[in-house]
Amino acid sequence: MGRIAFLFPGQASQAVGMQAHLEDYPEAAEFLDKTYEFSGLHDLTSIISQGPPEKLTQTNYAQPAITMVSIATLRILQVAGIQPEGTAGHSLGEYSALVAAGILMPETAVRLTRIRGELMQKCADMYPGGMQAILGMDLDKVTEIVNEASAKGPVGVANMNSTGQVVISGAKAPLEYAGKLCAEQGARRVIPLKVSGAWHSPLMEDAARGLEDPVREAAFFDPGIPVVANVTANYITGVEESRELLIRQVTSPVLWADSMKLMVENGFDTFVEVGPGRVLQGLLARNRDVTVYGTHDADALKKTLDELT
């Protein structure tokens, strides 16, 4: 085994009851007990554990919920003595990665993701839109199509997740047109995503502006381990850059494939997805040079603890 990295998932990883297998671990249960204290949302604990799913999917609930569960999972790994040498988080997950690196305190991350979620939900309500995953088409071709579709309104590339998986985001009409063109011009599949807004698109500019003061007023610390940022696919150099990148991230594409490429090139060969879901595990599954672990259910968490301690 070489270098271990912790990866943190973003939105769409949430599921009702996603905290249940963590509650057997006192360090996680203690943290989850602070959900209301940290988030300020009196009903978030019950929404995480009992739903309804449509409420948990709303970004103003999903963001602090996923962050709470991801950090609770992180505490289990830390208590077990599993220490990463680097970290990254997909979109929302970057806040949890900053906690793992010591840049943010857990309560600060939860509070900021609650604010981020509220701001993004307001934008989604004002400027309806969505996202689509384009499978089996290279980035250059998707970008060409998106540029053509943007004549009909705001639409752009939101996530570059892996070779052959690009996510586009924007207003309804240009988004649907871009998806139609991708399907006609050779994409293997075009999948509308179950999200409540056009994340990482120009439609989120008001949310980015609204996040500026909360992020700049929050306490940030120098990184204890390297963190790869979504916006640059490079290592964060310090506190001020970390702040600026969180603000820019709201409207910028997530350069996930390039982020993973950098980490693998730098000797990271063991990756742990810390939190709900298994999307990030799937994106690395084809790389035979790395070993990928999950924590999304009791069996996956036990395997990770057994093999890495």
PDB file of N, CA and C in Angstrom, residues 227-286:
ATOM      1  N   VAL A 227      -4.810  19.149  -0.156  1.00  0.00           N
ATOM      2  CA  VAL A 227      -6.192  19.101  -0.629  1.00  0.00           C
ATOM      3  C   VAL A 227      -6.204  19.506  -2.094  1.00  0.00           C
ATOM      4  N   VAL A 228      -6.834  18.683  -2.935  1.00  0.00           N
ATOM      5  CA  VAL A 228      -6.978  19.027  -4.349  1.00  0.00           C
ATOM      6  C   VAL A 228      -8.324  19.715  -4.547  1.00  0.00           C
ATOM      7  N   ALA A 229      -8.300  20.910  -5.131  1.00  0.00           N
ATOM      8  CA  ALA A 229      -9.505  21.718  -5.301  1.00  0.00           C
ATOM      9  C   ALA A 229     -10.230  21.377  -6.598  1.00  0.00           C
ATOM     10  N   ASN A 230     -11.553  21.432  -6.552  1.00  0.00           N
ATOM     11  CA  ASN A 230     -12.389  21.175  -7.726  1.00  0.00           C
ATOM     12  C   ASN A 230     -12.106  22.142  -8.869  1.00  0.00           C
ATOM     13  N   VAL A 231     -11.951  23.415  -8.534  1.00  0.00           N
ATOM     14  CA  VAL A 231     -11.890  24.465  -9.556  1.00  0.00           C
ATOM     15  C   VAL A 231     -10.606  24.398 -10.368  1.00  0.00           C
ATOM     16  N   THR A 232      -9.504  24.020  -9.721  1.00  0.00           N
ATOM     17  CA  THR A 232      -8.188  24.046 -10.372  1.00  0.00           C
ATOM     18  C   THR A 232      -7.615  22.668 -10.665  1.00  0.00           C
ATOM     19  N   ALA A 233      -8.153  21.627 -10.022  1.00  0.00           N
ATOM     20  CA  ALA A 233      -7.546  20.290 -10.077  1.00  0.00           C
ATOM     21  C   ALA A 233      -6.080  20.359  -9.657  1.00  0.00           C
ATOM     22  N   ASN A 234      -5.818  21.199  -8.660  1.00  0.00           N
ATOM     23  CA  ASN A 234      -4.467  21.340  -8.135  1.00  0.00           C
ATOM     24  C   ASN A 234      -4.550  21.527  -6.624  1.00  0.00           C
ATOM     25  N   TYR A 235      -3.402  21.482  -5.973  1.00  0.00           N
ATOM     26  CA  TYR A 235      -3.379  21.564  -4.521  1.00  0.00           C
ATOM     27  C   TYR A 235      -3.650  22.987  -4.035  1.00  0.00           C
ATOM     28  N   ILE A 236      -4.452  23.084  -2.985  1.00  0.00           N
ATOM     29  CA  ILE A 236      -4.720  24.370  -2.349  1.00  0.00           C
ATOM     30  C   ILE A 236      -3.454  24.828  -1.627  1.00  0.00           C
ATOM     31  N   THR A 237      -3.102  26.092  -1.816  1.00  0.00           N
ATOM     32  CA  THR A 237      -1.829  26.578  -1.275  1.00  0.00           C
ATOM     33  C   THR A 237      -1.948  27.239   0.093  1.00  0.00           C
ATOM     34  N   GLY A 238      -3.155  27.650   0.479  1.00  0.00           N
ATOM     35  CA  GLY A 238      -3.282  28.307   1.770  1.00  0.00           C
ATOM     36  C   GLY A 238      -4.687  28.785   2.036  1.00  0.00           C
ATOM     37  N   VAL A 239      -4.838  29.522   3.114  1.00  0.00           N
ATOM     38  CA  VAL A 239      -6.152  29.925   3.611  1.00  0.00           C
ATOM     39  C   VAL A 239      -6.913  30.784   2.614  1.00  0.00           C
ATOM     40  N   GLU A 240      -6.285  31.831   2.099  1.00  0.00           N
ATOM     41  CA  GLU A 240      -7.012  32.757   1.222  1.00  0.00           C
ATOM     42  C   GLU A 240      -7.440  32.078  -0.068  1.00  0.00           C
ATOM     43  N   GLU A 241      -6.569  31.254  -0.626  1.00  0.00           N
ATOM     44  CA  GLU A 241      -6.961  30.538  -1.847  1.00  0.00           C
ATOM     45  C   GLU A 241      -8.116  29.590  -1.557  1.00  0.00           C
ATOM     46  N   SER A 242      -8.084  28.949  -0.411  1.00  0.00           N
ATOM     47  CA  SER A 242      -9.159  28.033  -0.039  1.00  0.00           C
ATOM     48  C   SER A 242     -10.497  28.758  -0.011  1.00  0.00           C
ATOM     49  N   ARG A 243     -10.526  29.942   0.575  1.00  0.00           N
ATOM     50  CA  ARG A 243     -11.755  30.742   0.612  1.00  0.00           C
ATOM     51  C   ARG A 243     -12.237  31.086  -0.802  1.00  0.00           C
ATOM     52  N   GLU A 244     -11.326  31.607  -1.609  1.00  0.00           N
ATOM     53  CA  GLU A 244     -11.710  32.050  -2.950  1.00  0.00           C
ATOM     54  C   GLU A 244     -12.219  30.890  -3.800  1.00  0.00           C
ATOM     55  N   LEU A 245     -11.603  29.740  -3.664  1.00  0.00           N
ATOM     56  CA  LEU A 245     -12.005  28.589  -4.477  1.00  0.00           C
ATOM     57  C   LEU A 245     -13.381  28.080  -4.080  1.00  0.00           C
ATOM     58  N   LEU A 246     -13.734  28.149  -2.795  1.00  0.00           N
ATOM     59  CA  LEU A 246     -15.080  27.738  -2.383  1.00  0.00           C
ATOM     60  C   LEU A 246     -16.141  28.640  -3.000  1.00  0.00           C
ATOM     61  N   ILE A 247     -15.844  29.914  -3.118  1.00  0.00           N
ATOM     62  CA  ILE A 247     -16.793  30.850  -3.733  1.00  0.00           C
ATOM     63  C   ILE A 247     -16.885  30.593  -5.237  1.00  0.00           C
ATOM     64  N   ARG A 248     -15.749  30.459  -5.891  1.00  0.00           N
ATOM     65  CA  ARG A 248     -15.736  30.223  -7.345  1.00  0.00           C
ATOM     66  C   ARG A 248     -16.366  28.886  -7.709  1.00  0.00           C
ATOM     67  N   GLN A 249     -16.239  27.930  -6.807  1.00  0.00           N
ATOM     68  CA  GLN A 249     -16.722  26.572  -7.086  1.00  0.00           C
ATOM     69  C   GLN A 249     -18.213  26.529  -7.420  1.00  0.00           C
ATOM     70  N   VAL A 250     -19.003  27.438  -6.863  1.00  0.00           N
ATOM     71  CA  VAL A 250     -20.459  27.410  -7.031  1.00  0.00           C
ATOM     72  C   VAL A 250     -20.861  27.532  -8.498  1.00  0.00           C
ATOM     73  N   THR A 251     -20.091  28.289  -9.281  1.00  0.00           N
ATOM     74  CA  THR A 251     -20.428  28.493 -10.692  1.00  0.00           C
ATOM     75  C   THR A 251     -19.417  27.863 -11.645  1.00  0.00           C
ATOM     76  N   SER A 252     -18.412  27.180 -11.126  1.00  0.00           N
ATOM     77  CA  SER A 252     -17.340  26.625 -11.960  1.00  0.00           C
ATOM     78  C   SER A 252     -17.485  25.119 -12.127  1.00  0.00           C
ATOM     79  N   PRO A 253     -16.959  24.573 -13.226  1.00  0.00           N
ATOM     80  CA  PRO A 253     -16.987  23.116 -13.405  1.00  0.00           C
ATOM     81  C   PRO A 253     -16.143  22.397 -12.349  1.00  0.00           C
ATOM     82  N   VAL A 254     -16.572  21.195 -11.995  1.00  0.00           N
ATOM     83  CA  VAL A 254     -15.820  20.324 -11.096  1.00  0.00           C
ATOM     84  C   VAL A 254     -14.858  19.494 -11.946  1.00  0.00           C
ATOM     85  N   LEU A 255     -13.565  19.732 -11.790  1.00  0.00           N
ATOM     86  CA  LEU A 255     -12.546  19.035 -12.592  1.00  0.00           C
ATOM     87  C   LEU A 255     -12.121  17.750 -11.882  1.00  0.00           C
ATOM     88  N   TRP A 256     -13.072  16.835 -11.733  1.00  0.00           N
ATOM     89  CA  TRP A 256     -12.817  15.648 -10.920  1.00  0.00           C
ATOM     90  C   TRP A 256     -11.841  14.684 -11.584  1.00  0.00           C
ATOM     91  N   ALA A 257     -12.007  14.431 -12.867  1.00  0.00           N
ATOM     92  CA  ALA A 257     -11.113  13.488 -13.547  1.00  0.00           C
ATOM     93  C   ALA A 257      -9.666  13.964 -13.456  1.00  0.00           C
ATOM     94  N   ASP A 258      -9.434  15.250 -13.678  1.00  0.00           N
ATOM     95  CA  ASP A 258      -8.078  15.791 -13.586  1.00  0.00           C
ATOM     96  C   ASP A 258      -7.560  15.762 -12.149  1.00  0.00           C
ATOM     97  N   SER A 259      -8.462  15.951 -11.180  1.00  0.00           N
ATOM     98  CA  SER A 259      -8.059  15.885  -9.770  1.00  0.00           C
ATOM     99  C   SER A 259      -7.556  14.493  -9.409  1.00  0.00           C
ATOM    100  N   MET A 260      -8.289  13.464  -9.853  1.00  0.00           N
ATOM    101  CA  MET A 260      -7.884  12.087  -9.566  1.00  0.00           C
ATOM    102  C   MET A 260      -6.592  11.727 -10.307  1.00  0.00           C
ATOM    103  N   LYS A 261      -6.457  12.219 -11.521  1.00  0.00           N
ATOM    104  CA  LYS A 261      -5.235  11.973 -12.293  1.00  0.00           C
ATOM    105  C   LYS A 261      -4.023  12.536 -11.557  1.00  0.00           C
ATOM    106  N   LEU A 262      -4.157  13.743 -11.028  1.00  0.00           N
ATOM    107  CA  LEU A 262      -3.062  14.360 -10.277  1.00  0.00           C
ATOM    108  C   LEU A 262      -2.692  13.518  -9.064  1.00  0.00           C
ATOM    109  N   MET A 263      -3.695  13.059  -8.322  1.00  0.00           N
ATOM    110  CA  MET A 263      -3.408  12.306  -7.104  1.00  0.00           C
ATOM    111  C   MET A 263      -2.737  10.976  -7.422  1.00  0.00           C
ATOM    112  N   VAL A 264      -3.209  10.298  -8.460  1.00  0.00           N
ATOM    113  CA  VAL A 264      -2.591   9.022  -8.844  1.00  0.00           C
ATOM    114  C   VAL A 264      -1.147   9.253  -9.293  1.00  0.00           C
ATOM    115  N   GLU A 265      -0.923  10.302 -10.071  1.00  0.00           N
ATOM    116  CA  GLU A 265       0.439  10.620 -10.521  1.00  0.00           C
ATOM    117  C   GLU A 265       1.360  10.948  -9.348  1.00  0.00           C
ATOM    118  N   ASN A 266       0.774  11.444  -8.259  1.00  0.00           N
ATOM    119  CA  ASN A 266       1.563  11.797  -7.074  1.00  0.00           C
ATOM    120  C   ASN A 266       1.677  10.659  -6.068  1.00  0.00           C
ATOM    121  N   GLY A 267       1.345   9.451  -6.491  1.00  0.00           N
ATOM    122  CA  GLY A 267       1.589   8.276  -5.670  1.00  0.00           C
ATOM    123  C   GLY A 267       0.447   7.800  -4.809  1.00  0.00           C
ATOM    124  N   PHE A 268      -0.714   8.441  -4.888  1.00  0.00           N
ATOM    125  CA  PHE A 268      -1.875   7.956  -4.138  1.00  0.00           C
ATOM    126  C   PHE A 268      -2.432   6.724  -4.850  1.00  0.00           C
ATOM    127  N   ASP A 269      -2.512   5.618  -4.110  1.00  0.00           N
ATOM    128  CA  ASP A 269      -3.007   4.386  -4.732  1.00  0.00           C
ATOM    129  C   ASP A 269      -4.108   3.711  -3.917  1.00  0.00           C
ATOM    130  N   THR A 270      -4.481   4.310  -2.801  1.00  0.00           N
ATOM    131  CA  THR A 270      -5.551   3.780  -1.952  1.00  0.00           C
ATOM    132  C   THR A 270      -6.518   4.919  -1.649  1.00  0.00           C
ATOM    133  N   PHE A 271      -7.760   4.751  -2.098  1.00  0.00           N
ATOM    134  CA  PHE A 271      -8.759   5.808  -1.953  1.00  0.00           C
ATOM    135  C   PHE A 271      -9.933   5.296  -1.129  1.00  0.00           C
ATOM    136  N   VAL A 272     -10.378   6.104  -0.179  1.00  0.00           N
ATOM    137  CA  VAL A 272     -11.533   5.770   0.653  1.00  0.00           C
ATOM    138  C   VAL A 272     -12.608   6.823   0.415  1.00  0.00           C
ATOM    139  N   GLU A 273     -13.783   6.389  -0.064  1.00  0.00           N
ATOM    140  CA  GLU A 273     -14.911   7.305  -0.177  1.00  0.00           C
ATOM    141  C   GLU A 273     -15.560   7.399   1.201  1.00  0.00           C
ATOM    142  N   VAL A 274     -15.509   8.576   1.785  1.00  0.00           N
ATOM    143  CA  VAL A 274     -15.925   8.784   3.170  1.00  0.00           C
ATOM    144  C   VAL A 274     -17.277   9.491   3.177  1.00  0.00           C
ATOM    145  N   GLY A 275     -18.338   8.717   3.457  1.00  0.00           N
ATOM    146  CA  GLY A 275     -19.668   9.301   3.454  1.00  0.00           C
ATOM    147  C   GLY A 275     -20.653   8.429   2.702  1.00  0.00           C
ATOM    148  N   PRO A 276     -21.856   8.946   2.467  1.00  0.00           N
ATOM    149  CA  PRO A 276     -22.899   8.138   1.831  1.00  0.00           C
ATOM    150  C   PRO A 276     -22.642   7.917   0.342  1.00  0.00           C
ATOM    151  N   GLY A 277     -23.226   6.837  -0.181  1.00  0.00           N
ATOM    152  CA  GLY A 277     -23.140   6.578  -1.613  1.00  0.00           C
ATOM    153  C   GLY A 277     -21.834   5.931  -2.030  1.00  0.00           C
ATOM    154  N   ARG A 278     -21.773   5.637  -3.335  1.00  0.00           N
ATOM    155  CA  ARG A 278     -20.578   4.983  -3.879  1.00  0.00           C
ATOM    156  C   ARG A 278     -20.199   5.536  -5.250  1.00  0.00           C
ATOM    157  N   VAL A 279     -20.652   6.743  -5.563  1.00  0.00           N
ATOM    158  CA  VAL A 279     -20.393   7.341  -6.872  1.00  0.00           C
ATOM    159  C   VAL A 279     -18.900   7.487  -7.133  1.00  0.00           C
ATOM    160  N   LEU A 280     -18.161   7.990  -6.170  1.00  0.00           N
ATOM    161  CA  LEU A 280     -16.734   8.235  -6.371  1.00  0.00           C
ATOM    162  C   LEU A 280     -15.960   6.932  -6.496  1.00  0.00           C
ATOM    163  N   GLN A 281     -16.425   5.895  -5.806  1.00  0.00           N
ATOM    164  CA  GLN A 281     -15.811   4.575  -5.985  1.00  0.00           C
ATOM    165  C   GLN A 281     -15.980   4.113  -7.425  1.00  0.00           C
ATOM    166  N   GLY A 282     -17.186   4.319  -7.964  1.00  0.00           N
ATOM    167  CA  GLY A 282     -17.461   3.911  -9.337  1.00  0.00           C
ATOM    168  C   GLY A 282     -16.603   4.637 -10.349  1.00  0.00           C
ATOM    169  N   LEU A 283     -16.331   5.913 -10.109  1.00  0.00           N
ATOM    170  CA  LEU A 283     -15.533   6.685 -11.057  1.00  0.00           C
ATOM    171  C   LEU A 283     -14.082   6.219 -11.099  1.00  0.00           C
ATOM    172  N   LEU A 284     -13.619   5.569 -10.028  1.00  0.00           N
ATOM    173  CA  LEU A 284     -12.243   5.058  -9.988  1.00  0.00           C
ATOM    174  C   LEU A 284     -12.153   3.569 -10.290  1.00  0.00           C
ATOM    175  N   ALA A 285     -13.291   2.925 -10.448  1.00  0.00           N
ATOM    176  CA  ALA A 285     -13.323   1.460 -10.518  1.00  0.00           C
ATOM    177  C   ALA A 285     -12.517   0.892 -11.679  1.00  0.00           C
ATOM    178  N   ARG A 286     -12.427   1.617 -12.783  1.00  0.00           N
ATOM    179  CA  ARG A 286     -11.724   1.091 -13.961  1.00  0.00           C
ATOM    180  C   ARG A 286     -10.212   1.230 -13.867  1.00  0.00           C
TER     181      ARG A 286
END
